Amino acid sequence: QGLGPALQDTVIVVMSEFGRTVHQNGTLGSDHGRGNAIWLLGGPVAGGRMLGEWPGLESSALVDGRDLAVAVDFRQVLRPILQSHLGLSEAALAEVFPAAPGRWRGEAQVLRS
């Protein structure tokens, strides 16, 4: 509410560079893990849903028997924001994310048309 009309031009990204392990370690904590969530908020965000694939928490789905698998590369989430919302060209995106993976099938669904 505090953003008022500026909300329509605001995209907020909440992410971390690491997740947490699914199982406790020997000191009853959770070490740095792999998989994590990325939250997008703001007026241009096509929200209200989860995108990506949920690998599950079964032992067979965990990486090294302890980590949630990474289902989507963070660059594939940030790319449409940088391109569509901030207007970066393909050349500029290549500089921001050199050797980035190809497009993710849910990529175009991040922002409203």
mmCIF file of C-alpha atoms in Angstrom:
data_model
loop_
_atom_site.group_PDB
_atom_site.id
_atom_site.type_symbol
_atom_site.label_atom_id
_atom_site.label_comp_id
_atom_site.label_asym_id
_atom_site.label_seq_id
_atom_site.Cartn_x
_atom_site.Cartn_y
_atom_site.Cartn_z
ATOM 1 C CA GLN A 1 0.000 0.000 0.000
ATOM 2 C CA GLY A 2 2.886 2.330 0.797
ATOM 3 C CA LEU A 3 4.112 2.143 -2.795
ATOM 4 C CA GLY A 4 0.813 3.467 -4.127
ATOM 5 C CA PRO A 5 0.833 3.781 -7.937
ATOM 6 C CA ALA A 6 4.566 2.929 -8.024
ATOM 7 C CA LEU A 7 3.618 -0.691 -7.283
ATOM 8 C CA GLN A 8 2.649 -1.103 -10.941
ATOM 9 C CA ASP A 9 6.285 -0.465 -11.922
ATOM 10 C CA THR A 10 7.941 -2.375 -9.056
ATOM 11 C CA VAL A 11 9.360 -5.901 -9.065
ATOM 12 C CA ILE A 12 10.847 -7.234 -5.827
ATOM 13 C CA VAL A 13 12.960 -10.387 -5.882
ATOM 14 C CA VAL A 14 13.541 -12.311 -2.641
ATOM 15 C CA MET A 15 16.154 -15.048 -2.958
ATOM 16 C CA SER A 16 19.143 -16.549 -1.232
ATOM 17 C CA GLU A 17 22.347 -18.023 -2.559
ATOM 18 C CA PHE A 18 21.756 -21.245 -0.628
ATOM 19 C CA GLY A 19 19.009 -23.424 0.744
ATOM 20 C CA ARG A 20 19.017 -25.658 3.795
ATOM 21 C CA THR A 21 19.394 -29.400 4.034
ATOM 22 C CA VAL A 22 16.222 -31.419 4.477
ATOM 23 C CA HIS A 23 17.574 -33.464 7.369
ATOM 24 C CA GLN A 24 19.241 -32.268 10.551
ATOM 25 C CA ASN A 25 22.972 -32.632 10.885
ATOM 26 C CA GLY A 26 24.865 -34.031 13.886
ATOM 27 C CA THR A 27 24.470 -30.808 15.886
ATOM 28 C CA LEU A 28 20.693 -30.680 15.246
ATOM 29 C CA GLY A 29 21.043 -27.895 12.664
ATOM 30 C CA SER A 30 20.705 -27.774 8.913
ATOM 31 C CA ASP A 31 23.711 -27.050 6.769
ATOM 32 C CA HIS A 32 23.790 -25.089 3.555
ATOM 33 C CA GLY A 33 21.830 -26.983 0.953
ATOM 34 C CA ARG A 34 21.138 -26.617 -2.744
ATOM 35 C CA GLY A 35 17.467 -26.069 -3.594
ATOM 36 C CA ASN A 36 15.665 -22.923 -2.509
ATOM 37 C CA ALA A 37 12.664 -20.739 -3.315
ATOM 38 C CA ILE A 38 12.640 -17.444 -5.182
ATOM 39 C CA TRP A 39 9.760 -15.088 -4.450
ATOM 40 C CA LEU A 40 8.649 -12.403 -6.895
ATOM 41 C CA LEU A 41 6.368 -9.585 -5.781
ATOM 42 C CA GLY A 42 5.046 -6.447 -7.440
ATOM 43 C CA GLY A 43 2.582 -5.084 -9.942
ATOM 44 C CA PRO A 44 4.125 -6.562 -13.129
ATOM 45 C CA VAL A 45 4.470 -10.043 -11.596
ATOM 46 C CA ALA A 46 2.068 -12.695 -12.879
ATOM 47 C CA GLY A 47 1.729 -14.128 -9.391
ATOM 48 C CA GLY A 48 -0.530 -16.280 -7.314
ATOM 49 C CA ARG A 49 1.082 -19.571 -8.275
ATOM 50 C CA MET A 50 4.203 -21.669 -8.072
ATOM 51 C CA LEU A 51 6.345 -22.153 -11.153
ATOM 52 C CA GLY A 52 8.942 -24.833 -11.665
ATOM 53 C CA GLU A 53 9.020 -28.482 -10.814
ATOM 54 C CA TRP A 54 8.659 -29.877 -7.311
ATOM 55 C CA PRO A 55 11.153 -32.739 -7.013
ATOM 56 C CA GLY A 56 9.704 -33.924 -3.691
ATOM 57 C CA LEU A 57 11.260 -34.828 -0.372
ATOM 58 C CA GLU A 58 11.563 -38.583 -0.813
ATOM 59 C CA SER A 59 15.093 -39.868 -0.218
ATOM 60 C CA SER A 60 15.368 -40.853 -3.881
ATOM 61 C CA ALA A 61 14.647 -37.233 -4.921
ATOM 62 C CA LEU A 62 17.251 -35.667 -2.621
ATOM 63 C CA VAL A 63 20.714 -34.822 -3.913
ATOM 64 C CA ASP A 64 23.342 -36.696 -1.880
ATOM 65 C CA GLY A 65 20.465 -37.987 0.250
ATOM 66 C CA ARG A 66 20.112 -34.625 2.006
ATOM 67 C CA ASP A 67 19.507 -31.680 -0.349
ATOM 68 C CA LEU A 68 16.447 -30.490 -2.200
ATOM 69 C CA ALA A 69 17.247 -30.653 -5.910
ATOM 70 C CA VAL A 70 17.616 -27.402 -7.844
ATOM 71 C CA ALA A 71 14.759 -27.375 -10.373
ATOM 72 C CA VAL A 72 15.242 -23.911 -11.941
ATOM 73 C CA ASP A 73 18.398 -21.822 -12.385
ATOM 74 C CA PHE A 74 17.987 -18.383 -10.768
ATOM 75 C CA ARG A 75 19.242 -16.719 -13.962
ATOM 76 C CA GLN A 76 16.202 -18.066 -15.768
ATOM 77 C CA VAL A 77 13.946 -16.270 -13.276
ATOM 78 C CA LEU A 78 15.873 -12.993 -13.340
ATOM 79 C CA ARG A 79 16.311 -12.917 -17.126
ATOM 80 C CA PRO A 80 12.709 -11.948 -18.050
ATOM 81 C CA ILE A 81 12.730 -9.271 -15.340
ATOM 82 C CA LEU A 82 15.928 -7.739 -16.682
ATOM 83 C CA GLN A 83 14.766 -8.014 -20.280
ATOM 84 C CA SER A 84 11.048 -7.205 -20.168
ATOM 85 C CA HIS A 85 10.823 -5.000 -17.093
ATOM 86 C CA LEU A 86 14.178 -3.203 -17.169
ATOM 87 C CA GLY A 87 14.647 -3.301 -20.956
ATOM 88 C CA LEU A 88 18.049 -5.005 -21.226
ATOM 89 C CA SER A 89 18.987 -6.191 -24.698
ATOM 90 C CA GLU A 90 20.131 -9.725 -25.528
ATOM 91 C CA ALA A 91 23.714 -8.418 -25.694
ATOM 92 C CA ALA A 92 23.424 -6.841 -22.245
ATOM 93 C CA LEU A 93 21.895 -10.039 -20.834
ATOM 94 C CA ALA A 94 24.863 -11.993 -22.200
ATOM 95 C CA GLU A 95 27.161 -9.684 -20.247
ATOM 96 C CA VAL A 96 25.125 -9.949 -17.042
ATOM 97 C CA PHE A 97 24.773 -13.735 -17.284
ATOM 98 C CA PRO A 98 27.661 -15.115 -19.360
ATOM 99 C CA ALA A 99 27.263 -18.801 -20.192
ATOM 100 C CA ALA A 100 23.741 -18.826 -18.756
ATOM 101 C CA PRO A 101 21.539 -21.846 -19.428
ATOM 102 C CA GLY A 102 18.859 -21.818 -22.094
ATOM 103 C CA ARG A 103 15.394 -20.518 -21.485
ATOM 104 C CA TRP A 104 13.221 -22.293 -18.952
ATOM 105 C CA ARG A 105 9.731 -23.226 -20.159
ATOM 106 C CA GLY A 106 8.091 -21.153 -17.370
ATOM 107 C CA GLU A 107 10.298 -18.125 -18.026
ATOM 108 C CA ALA A 108 7.791 -16.145 -20.070
ATOM 109 C CA GLN A 109 5.174 -16.593 -17.332
ATOM 110 C CA VAL A 110 7.072 -14.630 -14.685
ATOM 111 C CA LEU A 111 5.716 -11.202 -15.663
ATOM 112 C CA ARG A 112 2.326 -10.143 -16.951
ATOM 113 C CA SER A 113 2.055 -9.563 -20.671
#
